Short mmCIF file of C-alpha atoms and ligand atoms in Angstrom, two decimals:
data_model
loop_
_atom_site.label_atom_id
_atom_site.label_comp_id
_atom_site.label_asym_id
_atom_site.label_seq_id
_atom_site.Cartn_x
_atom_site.Cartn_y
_atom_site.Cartn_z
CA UNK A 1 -13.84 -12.28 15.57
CA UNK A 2 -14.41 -16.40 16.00
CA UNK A 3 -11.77 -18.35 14.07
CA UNK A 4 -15.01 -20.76 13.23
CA UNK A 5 -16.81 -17.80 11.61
CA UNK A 6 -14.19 -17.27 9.27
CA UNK A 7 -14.92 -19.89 6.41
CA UNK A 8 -11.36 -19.11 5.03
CA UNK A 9 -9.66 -22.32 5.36
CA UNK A 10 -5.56 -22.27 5.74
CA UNK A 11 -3.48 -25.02 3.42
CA UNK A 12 -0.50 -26.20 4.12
CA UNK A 13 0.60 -26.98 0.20
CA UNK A 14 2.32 -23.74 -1.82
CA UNK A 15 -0.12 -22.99 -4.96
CA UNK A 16 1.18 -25.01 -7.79
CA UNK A 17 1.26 -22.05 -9.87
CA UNK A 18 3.03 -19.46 -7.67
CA UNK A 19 6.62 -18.52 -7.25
CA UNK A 20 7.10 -15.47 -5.16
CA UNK A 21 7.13 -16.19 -1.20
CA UNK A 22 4.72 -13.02 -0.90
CA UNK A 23 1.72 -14.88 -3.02
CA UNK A 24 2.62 -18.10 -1.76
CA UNK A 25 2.22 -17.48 2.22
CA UNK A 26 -1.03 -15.17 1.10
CA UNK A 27 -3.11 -17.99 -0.61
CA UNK A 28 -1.64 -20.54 2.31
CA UNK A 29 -2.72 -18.53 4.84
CA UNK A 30 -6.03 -17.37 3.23
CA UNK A 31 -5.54 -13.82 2.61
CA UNK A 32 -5.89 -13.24 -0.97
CA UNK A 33 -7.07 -16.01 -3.93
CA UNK A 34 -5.85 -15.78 -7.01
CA UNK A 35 -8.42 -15.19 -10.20
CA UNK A 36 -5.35 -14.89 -12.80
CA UNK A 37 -2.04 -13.80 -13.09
CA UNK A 38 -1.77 -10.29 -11.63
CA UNK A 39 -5.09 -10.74 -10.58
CA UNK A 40 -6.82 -11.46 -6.94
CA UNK A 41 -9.59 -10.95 -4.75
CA UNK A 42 -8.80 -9.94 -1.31
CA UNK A 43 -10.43 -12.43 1.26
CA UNK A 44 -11.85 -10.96 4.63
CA UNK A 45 -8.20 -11.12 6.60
CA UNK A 46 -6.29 -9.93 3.34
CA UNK A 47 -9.34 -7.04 3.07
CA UNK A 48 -8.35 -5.82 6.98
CA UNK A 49 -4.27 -5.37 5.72
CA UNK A 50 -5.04 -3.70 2.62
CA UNK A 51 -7.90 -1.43 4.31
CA UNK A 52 -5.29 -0.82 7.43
CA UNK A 53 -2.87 0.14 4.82
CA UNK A 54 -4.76 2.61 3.11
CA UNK A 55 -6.43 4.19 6.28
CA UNK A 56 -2.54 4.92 7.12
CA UNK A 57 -1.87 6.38 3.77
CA UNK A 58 -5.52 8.25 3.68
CA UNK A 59 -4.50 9.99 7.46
CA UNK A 60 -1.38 11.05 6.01
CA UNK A 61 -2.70 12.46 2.77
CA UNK A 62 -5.76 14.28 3.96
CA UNK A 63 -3.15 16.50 5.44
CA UNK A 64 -1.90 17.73 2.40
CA UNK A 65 -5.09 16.96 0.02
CA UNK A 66 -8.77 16.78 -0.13
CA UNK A 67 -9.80 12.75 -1.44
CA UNK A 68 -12.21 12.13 -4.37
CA UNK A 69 -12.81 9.19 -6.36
CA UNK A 70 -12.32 9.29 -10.17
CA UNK A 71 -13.79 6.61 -12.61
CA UNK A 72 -11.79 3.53 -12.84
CA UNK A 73 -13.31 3.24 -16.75
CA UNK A 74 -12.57 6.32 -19.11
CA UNK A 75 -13.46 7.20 -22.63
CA UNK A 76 -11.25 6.46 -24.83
CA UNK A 77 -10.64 9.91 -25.96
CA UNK A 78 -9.00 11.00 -23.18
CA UNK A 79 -6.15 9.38 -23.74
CA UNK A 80 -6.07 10.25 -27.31
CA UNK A 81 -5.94 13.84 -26.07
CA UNK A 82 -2.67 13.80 -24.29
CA UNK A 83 -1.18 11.47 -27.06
CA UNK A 84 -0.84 9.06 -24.21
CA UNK A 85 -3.14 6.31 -25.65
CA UNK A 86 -0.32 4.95 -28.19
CA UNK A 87 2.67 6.10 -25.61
CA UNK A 88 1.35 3.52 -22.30
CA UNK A 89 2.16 0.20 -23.37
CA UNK A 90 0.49 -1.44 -20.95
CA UNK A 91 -3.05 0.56 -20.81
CA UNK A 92 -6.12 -2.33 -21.08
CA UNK A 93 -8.57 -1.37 -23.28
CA UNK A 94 -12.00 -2.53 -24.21
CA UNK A 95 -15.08 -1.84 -25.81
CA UNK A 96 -18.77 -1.17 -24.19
CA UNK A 97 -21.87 -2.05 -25.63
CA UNK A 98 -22.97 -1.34 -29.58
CA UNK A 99 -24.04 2.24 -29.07
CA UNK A 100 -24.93 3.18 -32.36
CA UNK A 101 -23.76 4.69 -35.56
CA UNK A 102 -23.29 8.28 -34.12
CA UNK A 103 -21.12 6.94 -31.08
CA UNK A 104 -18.52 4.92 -33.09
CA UNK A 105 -15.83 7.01 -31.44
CA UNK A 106 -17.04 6.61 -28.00
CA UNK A 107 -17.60 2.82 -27.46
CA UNK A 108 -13.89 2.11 -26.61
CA UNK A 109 -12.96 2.58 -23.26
CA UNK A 110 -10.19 2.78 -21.69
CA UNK A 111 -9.43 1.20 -17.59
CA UNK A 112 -7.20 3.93 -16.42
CA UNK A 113 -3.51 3.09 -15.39
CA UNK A 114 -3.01 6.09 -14.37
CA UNK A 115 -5.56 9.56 -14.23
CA UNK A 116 -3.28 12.90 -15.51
CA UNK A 117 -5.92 12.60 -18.21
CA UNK A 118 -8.79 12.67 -15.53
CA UNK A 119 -8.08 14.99 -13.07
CA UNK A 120 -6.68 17.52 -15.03
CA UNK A 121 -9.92 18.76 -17.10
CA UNK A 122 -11.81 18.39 -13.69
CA UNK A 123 -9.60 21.15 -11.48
CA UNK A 124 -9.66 23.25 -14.51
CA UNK A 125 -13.31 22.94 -14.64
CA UNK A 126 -13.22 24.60 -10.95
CA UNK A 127 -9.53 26.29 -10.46
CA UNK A 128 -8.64 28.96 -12.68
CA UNK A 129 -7.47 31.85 -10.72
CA UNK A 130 -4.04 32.45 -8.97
CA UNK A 131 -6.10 32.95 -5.99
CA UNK A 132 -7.68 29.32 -5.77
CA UNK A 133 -4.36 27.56 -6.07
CA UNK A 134 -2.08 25.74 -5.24
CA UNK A 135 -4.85 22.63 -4.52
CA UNK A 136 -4.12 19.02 -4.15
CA UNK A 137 -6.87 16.05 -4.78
CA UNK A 138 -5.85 12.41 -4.38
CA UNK A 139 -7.89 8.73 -4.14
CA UNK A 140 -7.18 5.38 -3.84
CA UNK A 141 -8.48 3.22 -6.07
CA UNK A 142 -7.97 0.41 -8.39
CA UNK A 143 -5.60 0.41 -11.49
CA UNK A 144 -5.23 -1.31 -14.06
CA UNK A 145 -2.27 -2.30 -16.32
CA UNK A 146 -1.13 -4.90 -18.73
CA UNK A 147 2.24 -5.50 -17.15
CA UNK A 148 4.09 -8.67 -18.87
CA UNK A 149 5.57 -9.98 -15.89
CA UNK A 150 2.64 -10.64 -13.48
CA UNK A 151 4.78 -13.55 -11.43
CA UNK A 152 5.46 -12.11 -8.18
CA UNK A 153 2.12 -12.17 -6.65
CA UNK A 154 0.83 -8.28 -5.55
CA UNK A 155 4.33 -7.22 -6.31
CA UNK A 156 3.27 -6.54 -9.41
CA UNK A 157 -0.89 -7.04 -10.36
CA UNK A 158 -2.66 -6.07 -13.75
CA UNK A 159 -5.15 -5.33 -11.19
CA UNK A 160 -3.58 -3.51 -8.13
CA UNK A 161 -4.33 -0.60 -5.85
CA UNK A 162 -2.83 3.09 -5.89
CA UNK A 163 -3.01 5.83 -4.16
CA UNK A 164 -2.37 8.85 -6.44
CA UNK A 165 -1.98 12.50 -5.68
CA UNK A 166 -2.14 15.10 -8.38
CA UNK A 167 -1.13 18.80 -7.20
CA UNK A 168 -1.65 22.27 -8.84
CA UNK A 169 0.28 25.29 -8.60
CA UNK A 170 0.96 29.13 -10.04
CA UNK A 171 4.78 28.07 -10.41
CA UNK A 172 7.77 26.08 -10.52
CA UNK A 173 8.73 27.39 -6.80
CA UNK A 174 5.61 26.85 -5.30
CA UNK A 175 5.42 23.15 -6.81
CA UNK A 176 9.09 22.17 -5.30
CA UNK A 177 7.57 23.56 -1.77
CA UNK A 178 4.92 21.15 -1.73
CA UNK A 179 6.88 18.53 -3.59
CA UNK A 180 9.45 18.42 -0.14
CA UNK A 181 6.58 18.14 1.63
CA UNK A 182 5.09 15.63 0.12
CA UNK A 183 8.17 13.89 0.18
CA UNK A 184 8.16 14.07 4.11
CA UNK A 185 4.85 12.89 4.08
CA UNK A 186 5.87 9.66 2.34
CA UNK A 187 8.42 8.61 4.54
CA UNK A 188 6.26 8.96 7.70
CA UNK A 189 3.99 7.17 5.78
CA UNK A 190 6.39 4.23 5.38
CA UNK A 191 8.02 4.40 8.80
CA UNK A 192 3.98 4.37 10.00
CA UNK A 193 3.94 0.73 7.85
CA UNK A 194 7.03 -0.47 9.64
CA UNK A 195 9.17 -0.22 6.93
CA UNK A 196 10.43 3.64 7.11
CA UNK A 197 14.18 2.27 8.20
CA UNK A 198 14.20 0.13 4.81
CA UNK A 199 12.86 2.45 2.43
CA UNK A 200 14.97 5.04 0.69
CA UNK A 201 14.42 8.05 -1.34
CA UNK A 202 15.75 7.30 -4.66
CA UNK A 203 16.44 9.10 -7.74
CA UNK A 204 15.08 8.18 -11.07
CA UNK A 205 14.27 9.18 -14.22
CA UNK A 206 11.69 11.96 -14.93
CA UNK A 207 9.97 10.20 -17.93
CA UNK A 208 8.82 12.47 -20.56
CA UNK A 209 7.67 15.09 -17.99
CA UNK A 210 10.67 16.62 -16.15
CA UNK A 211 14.61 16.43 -17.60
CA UNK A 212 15.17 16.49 -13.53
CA UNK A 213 14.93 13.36 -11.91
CA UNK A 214 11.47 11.74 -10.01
CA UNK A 215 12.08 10.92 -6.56
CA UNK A 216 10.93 7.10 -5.73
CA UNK A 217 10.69 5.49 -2.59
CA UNK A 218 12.36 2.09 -2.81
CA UNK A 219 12.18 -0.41 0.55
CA UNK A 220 14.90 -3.30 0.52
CA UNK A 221 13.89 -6.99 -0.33
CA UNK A 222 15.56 -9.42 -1.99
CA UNK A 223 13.30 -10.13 -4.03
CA UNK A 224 12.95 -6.08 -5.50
CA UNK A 225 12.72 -5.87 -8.82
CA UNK A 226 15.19 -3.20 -9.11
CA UNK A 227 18.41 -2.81 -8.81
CA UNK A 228 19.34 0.71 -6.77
CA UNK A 229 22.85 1.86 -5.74
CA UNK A 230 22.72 2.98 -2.13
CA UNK A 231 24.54 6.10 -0.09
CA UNK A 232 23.95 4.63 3.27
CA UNK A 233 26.02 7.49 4.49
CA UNK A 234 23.73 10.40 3.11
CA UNK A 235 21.05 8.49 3.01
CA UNK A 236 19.94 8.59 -0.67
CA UNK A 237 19.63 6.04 -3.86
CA UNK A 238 20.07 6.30 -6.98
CA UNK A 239 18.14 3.88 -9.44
CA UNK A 240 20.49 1.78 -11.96
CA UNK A 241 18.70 3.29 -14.54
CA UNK A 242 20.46 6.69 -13.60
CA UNK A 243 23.68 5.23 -12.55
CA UNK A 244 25.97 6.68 -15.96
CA UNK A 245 29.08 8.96 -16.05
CA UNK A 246 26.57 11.88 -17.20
CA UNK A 247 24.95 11.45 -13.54
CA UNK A 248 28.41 10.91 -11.69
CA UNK A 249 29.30 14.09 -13.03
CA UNK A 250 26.23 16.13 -12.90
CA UNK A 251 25.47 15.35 -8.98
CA UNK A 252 29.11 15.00 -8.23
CA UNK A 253 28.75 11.36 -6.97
CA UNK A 254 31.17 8.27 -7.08
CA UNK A 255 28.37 5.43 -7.67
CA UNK A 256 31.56 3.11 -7.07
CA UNK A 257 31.27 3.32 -3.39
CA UNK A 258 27.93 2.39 -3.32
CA UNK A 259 26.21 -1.07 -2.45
CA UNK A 260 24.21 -2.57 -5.15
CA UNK A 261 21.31 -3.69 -4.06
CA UNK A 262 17.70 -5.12 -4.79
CA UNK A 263 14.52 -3.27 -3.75
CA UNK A 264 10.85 -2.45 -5.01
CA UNK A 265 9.37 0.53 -5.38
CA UNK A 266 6.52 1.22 -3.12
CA UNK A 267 6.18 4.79 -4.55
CA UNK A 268 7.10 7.27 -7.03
CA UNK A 269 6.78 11.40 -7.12
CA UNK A 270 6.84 13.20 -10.14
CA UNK A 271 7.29 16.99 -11.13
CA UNK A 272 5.17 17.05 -14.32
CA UNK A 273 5.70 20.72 -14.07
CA UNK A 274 3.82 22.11 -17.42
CA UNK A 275 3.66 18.94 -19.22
CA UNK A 276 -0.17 18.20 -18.86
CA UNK A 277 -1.75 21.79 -18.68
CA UNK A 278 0.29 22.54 -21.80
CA UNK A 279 -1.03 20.02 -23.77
CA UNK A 280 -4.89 20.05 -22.46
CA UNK A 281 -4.94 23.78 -22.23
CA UNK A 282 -5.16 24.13 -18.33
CA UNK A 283 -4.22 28.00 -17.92
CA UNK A 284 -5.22 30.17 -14.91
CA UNK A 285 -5.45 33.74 -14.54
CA UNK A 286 -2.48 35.68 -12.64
CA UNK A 287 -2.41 38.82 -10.66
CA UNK A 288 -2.22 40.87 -13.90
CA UNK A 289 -5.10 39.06 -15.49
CA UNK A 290 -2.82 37.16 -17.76
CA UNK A 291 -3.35 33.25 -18.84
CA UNK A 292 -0.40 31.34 -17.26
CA UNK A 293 -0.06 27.35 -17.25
CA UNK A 294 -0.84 25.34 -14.84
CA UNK A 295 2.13 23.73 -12.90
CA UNK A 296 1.29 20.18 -11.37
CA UNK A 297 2.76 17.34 -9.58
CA UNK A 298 1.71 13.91 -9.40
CA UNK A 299 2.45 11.19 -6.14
CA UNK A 300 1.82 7.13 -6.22
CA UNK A 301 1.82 5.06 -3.72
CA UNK A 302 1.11 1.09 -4.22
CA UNK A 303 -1.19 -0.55 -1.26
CA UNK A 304 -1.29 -3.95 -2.69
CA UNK A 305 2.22 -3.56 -3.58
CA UNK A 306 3.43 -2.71 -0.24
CA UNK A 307 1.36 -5.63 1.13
CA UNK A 308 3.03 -8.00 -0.74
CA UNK A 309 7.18 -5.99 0.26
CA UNK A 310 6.09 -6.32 3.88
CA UNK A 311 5.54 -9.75 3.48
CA UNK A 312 8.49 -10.19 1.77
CA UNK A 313 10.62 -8.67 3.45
CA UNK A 314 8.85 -9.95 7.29
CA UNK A 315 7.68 -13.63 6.67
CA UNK A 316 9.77 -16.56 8.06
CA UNK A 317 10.10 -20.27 7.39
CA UNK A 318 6.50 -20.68 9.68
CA UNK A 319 4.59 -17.77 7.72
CA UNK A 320 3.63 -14.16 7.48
CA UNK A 321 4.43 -11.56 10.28
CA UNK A 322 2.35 -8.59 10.42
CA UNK A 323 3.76 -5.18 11.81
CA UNK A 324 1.80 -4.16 14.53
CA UNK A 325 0.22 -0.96 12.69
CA UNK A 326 -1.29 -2.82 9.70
CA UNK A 327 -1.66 -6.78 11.08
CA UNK A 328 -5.70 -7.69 10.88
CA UNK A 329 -6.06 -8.04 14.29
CA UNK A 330 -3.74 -7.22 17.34
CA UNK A 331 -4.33 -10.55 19.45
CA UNK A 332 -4.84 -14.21 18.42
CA UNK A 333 -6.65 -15.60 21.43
CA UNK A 334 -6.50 -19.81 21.26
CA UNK A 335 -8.37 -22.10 23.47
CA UNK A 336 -6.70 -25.34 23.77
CA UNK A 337 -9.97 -27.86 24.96
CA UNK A 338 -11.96 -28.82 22.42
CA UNK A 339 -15.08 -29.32 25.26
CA UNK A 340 -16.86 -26.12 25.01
CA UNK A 341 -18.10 -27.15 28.85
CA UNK A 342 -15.03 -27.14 30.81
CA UNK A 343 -13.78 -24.21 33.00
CA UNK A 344 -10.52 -23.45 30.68
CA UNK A 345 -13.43 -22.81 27.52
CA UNK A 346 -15.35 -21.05 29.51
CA UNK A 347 -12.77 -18.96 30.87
CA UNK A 348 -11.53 -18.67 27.59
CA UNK A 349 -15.30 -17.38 26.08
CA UNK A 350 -15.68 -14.95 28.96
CA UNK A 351 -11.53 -13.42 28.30
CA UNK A 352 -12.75 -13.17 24.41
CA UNK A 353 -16.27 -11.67 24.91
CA UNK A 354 -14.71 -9.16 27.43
CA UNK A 355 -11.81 -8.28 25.05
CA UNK A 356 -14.32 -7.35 22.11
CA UNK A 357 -16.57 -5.59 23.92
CA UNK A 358 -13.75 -2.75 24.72
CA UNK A 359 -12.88 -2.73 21.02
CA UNK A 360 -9.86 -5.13 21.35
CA UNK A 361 -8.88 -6.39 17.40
CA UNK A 362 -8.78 -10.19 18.92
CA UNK A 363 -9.13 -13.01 16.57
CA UNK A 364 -10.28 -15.97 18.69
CA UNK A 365 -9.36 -19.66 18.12
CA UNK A 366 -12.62 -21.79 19.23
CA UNK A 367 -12.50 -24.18 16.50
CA UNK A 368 -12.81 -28.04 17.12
CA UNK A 369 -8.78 -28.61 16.11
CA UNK A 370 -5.90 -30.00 17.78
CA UNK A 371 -3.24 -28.00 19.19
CA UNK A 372 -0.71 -28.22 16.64
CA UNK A 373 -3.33 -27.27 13.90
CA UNK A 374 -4.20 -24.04 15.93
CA UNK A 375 -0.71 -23.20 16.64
CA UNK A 376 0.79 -23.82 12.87
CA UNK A 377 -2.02 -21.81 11.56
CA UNK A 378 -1.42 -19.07 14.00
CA UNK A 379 2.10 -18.94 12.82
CA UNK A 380 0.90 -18.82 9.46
CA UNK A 381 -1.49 -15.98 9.32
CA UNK A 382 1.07 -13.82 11.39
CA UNK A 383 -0.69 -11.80 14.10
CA UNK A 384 1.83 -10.03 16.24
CA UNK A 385 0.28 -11.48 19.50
CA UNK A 386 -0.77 -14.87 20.42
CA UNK A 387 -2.15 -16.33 24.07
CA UNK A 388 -3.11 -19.54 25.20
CA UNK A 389 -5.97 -20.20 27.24
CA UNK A 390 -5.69 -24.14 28.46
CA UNK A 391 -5.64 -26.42 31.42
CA UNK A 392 -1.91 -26.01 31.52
CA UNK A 393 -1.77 -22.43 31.31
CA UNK A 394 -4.24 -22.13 33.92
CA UNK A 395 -2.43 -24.13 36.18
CA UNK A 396 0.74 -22.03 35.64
CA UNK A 397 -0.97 -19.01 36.31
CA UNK A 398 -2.82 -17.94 33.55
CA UNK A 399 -2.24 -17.01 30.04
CA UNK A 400 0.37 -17.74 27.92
CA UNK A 401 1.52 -14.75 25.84
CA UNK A 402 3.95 -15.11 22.86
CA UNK A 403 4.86 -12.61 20.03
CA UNK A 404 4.72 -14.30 16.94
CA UNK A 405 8.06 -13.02 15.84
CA UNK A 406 9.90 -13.99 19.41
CA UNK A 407 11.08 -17.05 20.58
CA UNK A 408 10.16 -16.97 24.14
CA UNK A 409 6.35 -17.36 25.56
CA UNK A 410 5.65 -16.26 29.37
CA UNK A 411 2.71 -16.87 31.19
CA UNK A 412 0.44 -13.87 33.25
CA UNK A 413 -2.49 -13.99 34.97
CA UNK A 414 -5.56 -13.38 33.71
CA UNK A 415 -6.13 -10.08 35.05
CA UNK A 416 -3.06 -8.67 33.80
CA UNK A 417 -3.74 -10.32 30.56
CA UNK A 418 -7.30 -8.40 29.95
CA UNK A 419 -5.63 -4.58 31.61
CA UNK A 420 -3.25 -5.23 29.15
CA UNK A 421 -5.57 -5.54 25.89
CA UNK A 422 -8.13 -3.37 27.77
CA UNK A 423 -6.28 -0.13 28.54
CA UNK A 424 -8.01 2.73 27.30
CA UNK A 425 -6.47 5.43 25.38
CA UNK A 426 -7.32 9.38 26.91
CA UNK A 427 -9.86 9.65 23.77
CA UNK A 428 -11.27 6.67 24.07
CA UNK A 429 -15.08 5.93 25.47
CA UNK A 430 -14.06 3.41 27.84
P1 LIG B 1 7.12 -0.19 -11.92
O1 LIG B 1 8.34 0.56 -12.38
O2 LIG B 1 7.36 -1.08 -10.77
O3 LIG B 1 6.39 -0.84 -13.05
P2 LIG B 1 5.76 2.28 -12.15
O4 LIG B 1 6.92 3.21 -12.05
O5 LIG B 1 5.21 1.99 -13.48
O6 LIG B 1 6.12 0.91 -11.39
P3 LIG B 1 4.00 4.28 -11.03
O7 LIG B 1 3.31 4.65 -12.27
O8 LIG B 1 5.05 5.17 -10.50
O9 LIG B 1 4.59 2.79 -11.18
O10 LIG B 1 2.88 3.94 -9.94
C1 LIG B 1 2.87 4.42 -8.60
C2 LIG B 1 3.02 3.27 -7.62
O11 LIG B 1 2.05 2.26 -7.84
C3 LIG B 1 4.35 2.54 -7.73
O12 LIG B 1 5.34 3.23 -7.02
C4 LIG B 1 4.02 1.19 -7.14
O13 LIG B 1 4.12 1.22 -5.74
C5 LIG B 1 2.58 0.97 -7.53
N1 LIG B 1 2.50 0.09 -8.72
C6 LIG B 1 2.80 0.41 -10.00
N2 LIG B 1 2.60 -0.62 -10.81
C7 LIG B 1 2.14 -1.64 -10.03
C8 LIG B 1 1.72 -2.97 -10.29
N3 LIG B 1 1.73 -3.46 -11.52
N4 LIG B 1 1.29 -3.73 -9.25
C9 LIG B 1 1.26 -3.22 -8.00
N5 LIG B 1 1.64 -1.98 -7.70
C10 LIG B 1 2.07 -1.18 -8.69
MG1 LIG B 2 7.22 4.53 -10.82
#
């Protein structure tokens, strides 16, 4: 893509009304603009992170699940049905259009933070025999919450993205198999984003679903919003809010050799074992033809969320580094002459045009700005690769390659240059 067909114009002033590095270096570089706290639009090169994010996350789960996509908006009964609509302090709700005298009941809605409530009564529409099960649906979609502390950017959005995973099984056995799988699944998922050697499975509490513990998956940043107490050694965390003598005891751990330290949770598996079929009726028939409940597990994973960890936890003093796997393009091609008729542009044109043709994720620089504009904002927007095309480079022999997170730039000809963004993969139609 041309830099100059971008529209999305970098700043070089924080947001007044920001304070976490992740929403700061996001609105600088032109990735995401805020609407309200907790709540942005992603711009175009904000879009490609997020959407490489979830395509990661989708791969992984449609390995282990079939995708669907519930309603964001629900009626308000739903939530009455569970009990849950008093319980969830932070569900937004809101009311639809005057329906009438007979639909009093209906017109409040409800914009899920969450969808137990959903996709239970839909499986047990379709699933009720031993045979059909165990099945697992999941989606990504948008949820919504009215969290109090909305400060830290896509940390922590009224408005934010999830992937959730809701399984269904004949019994407590079967769920734990699929719950260690699932578990698996995460961390390649994480290692996949580049942040698999910072992220640790952590024990929590169960909420009101399980008196075992929920397993989340908290990656290391200063700025985390929790506080976890880390076995390095066995490679396991245990959330403060677990850290007591009871615990100690119970697991047989001494949380006084453990480091303290910060992290946010980028996602959180739950055994809800019987608690939602019991209470909506979700039975299915066994073997002997008797009614049995339902046993279910639910999985979350935060897209937005992680966005914002990986750019806390990557950025530097210059801007926002991208891992390779999820940056919105793999190359940042720059011209340095500004007169589109000279043999460096042209050279520079015919390197771009060749490099998109074979599929290369290239963002080119061909706007009408100085070096030290094109090279700041190429800091700032964090692409793992940049080259420069200019008279100088030429003269040295080419183009001059630099990874954004290195010190050191080197300079290759032009051939190697394009065999090196050009080489096909063996399933590729190159
Ligand atoms: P937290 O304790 O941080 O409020 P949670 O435990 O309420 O999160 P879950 O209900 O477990 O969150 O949601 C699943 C995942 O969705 C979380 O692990 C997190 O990655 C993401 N997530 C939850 N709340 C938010 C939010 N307000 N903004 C962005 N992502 C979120
Ligand atoms: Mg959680």
């Amino acid at each position: 893509m041309r830099q100059s067909h971008l529209f999305i114009k970098t700043r070089k002033e924080a947001p007044a009304d920001e304070v976490s590095k992740n929403a700061i270096l996001l609105t600088r570089a032109g990735f995401i603009h805020k609407e309200m706290a907790g709540v942005y639009t992603f711009l175009p090169l904000g879009l490609k992170v997020l959407n490489n994010i979830e395509n990661i996350i989708r791969r992984h789960m449609d390995g282990i699940g079939r995708e669907l996509l519930m309603s964001a908006l629900s009626p308000m009964e739903k939530w009455q049905n569970t009990g849950r609509l008093e319980k969830v302090d932070v569900l937004m709700k809101t009311s639809g259009a005057n329906e009438g005298s007979k639909a009093k009941s209906t017109n409040e809605y409800i914009l899920n933070s969450t969808h137990e409530e959903m996709i239970t009564p839909i499986v047990a529409e379709y699933i009720r025999s031993y045979k059909e099960l165990p099945v697992a649906f999941y989606q990504i979609q948008t949820k919504f919450r009215n969290e109090a502390r909305a400060k830290s950017g896509l940390l922590r959005g009224r408005e934010f993205r999830m992937k959730d995973l809701y399984s269904f099984h004949t019994d407590e056995n079967d769920l734990k198999k699929y719950y260690d799988i699932a578990k698996k699944v995460y961390m390649d998922i994480f290692h996949e984003l580049g942040i698999g050697s910072d992220t640790f499975i952590t024990l929590a509490g169960g909420g009101d679903f399980t008196k075992d513990y929920s397993h989340e998956f908290q990656t290391l940043i200063e700025s985390g919003e929790d506080t976890i107490y880390l076995d390095r050694k066995n490679n396991i965390a245990y959330n403060k809010e677990v850290v007591n003598d009871e615990t100690a005891k119970k697991l047989n751990v001494d949380f006084n050799k453990m480091e303290q330290v910060q992290a946010s949770e980028v996602g959180n598996i739950f055994p809800l074992n019987v608690k939602f079929s019991e209470v909506l009726n979700y039975t299915y028939t066994n073997e002997s033809g008797e009614q049995k409940p339902v046993y279910m597990g639910c999985y979350g994973i935060g897209p937005s969320r992680i966005m914002g960890v990986i750019v806390e936890k990557f950025a530097d003093e210059k801007g926002l580094i991208w891992p390779e796997s999820i940056a919105p393009f793999s190359l940042h091609l720059i011209v340095l002459s500004k007169d589109k008729e000279s043999d460096t542009y042209k050279q520079a044109e015919s390197i771009y045009e060749k490099l998109k043709n074979h599929g290369t994720e290239v963002l080119f620089d061909d706007r009408d700005a100085s070096a030290g504009e094109k090279f700041a904002d190429s800091d700032l927007i964090g692409i793992p690769m940049r080259a420069v095309i200019s008279d100088k480079s030429l003269q040295a022999g080419g183009v001059e390659i630099k990874e954004r997170k290195g010190e050191k730039s080197e300079i290759i000809s032009v051939e190697q240059f394009i065999k090196m963004y050009t080489v096909c993969c063996d399933d590729c139609n190159h």
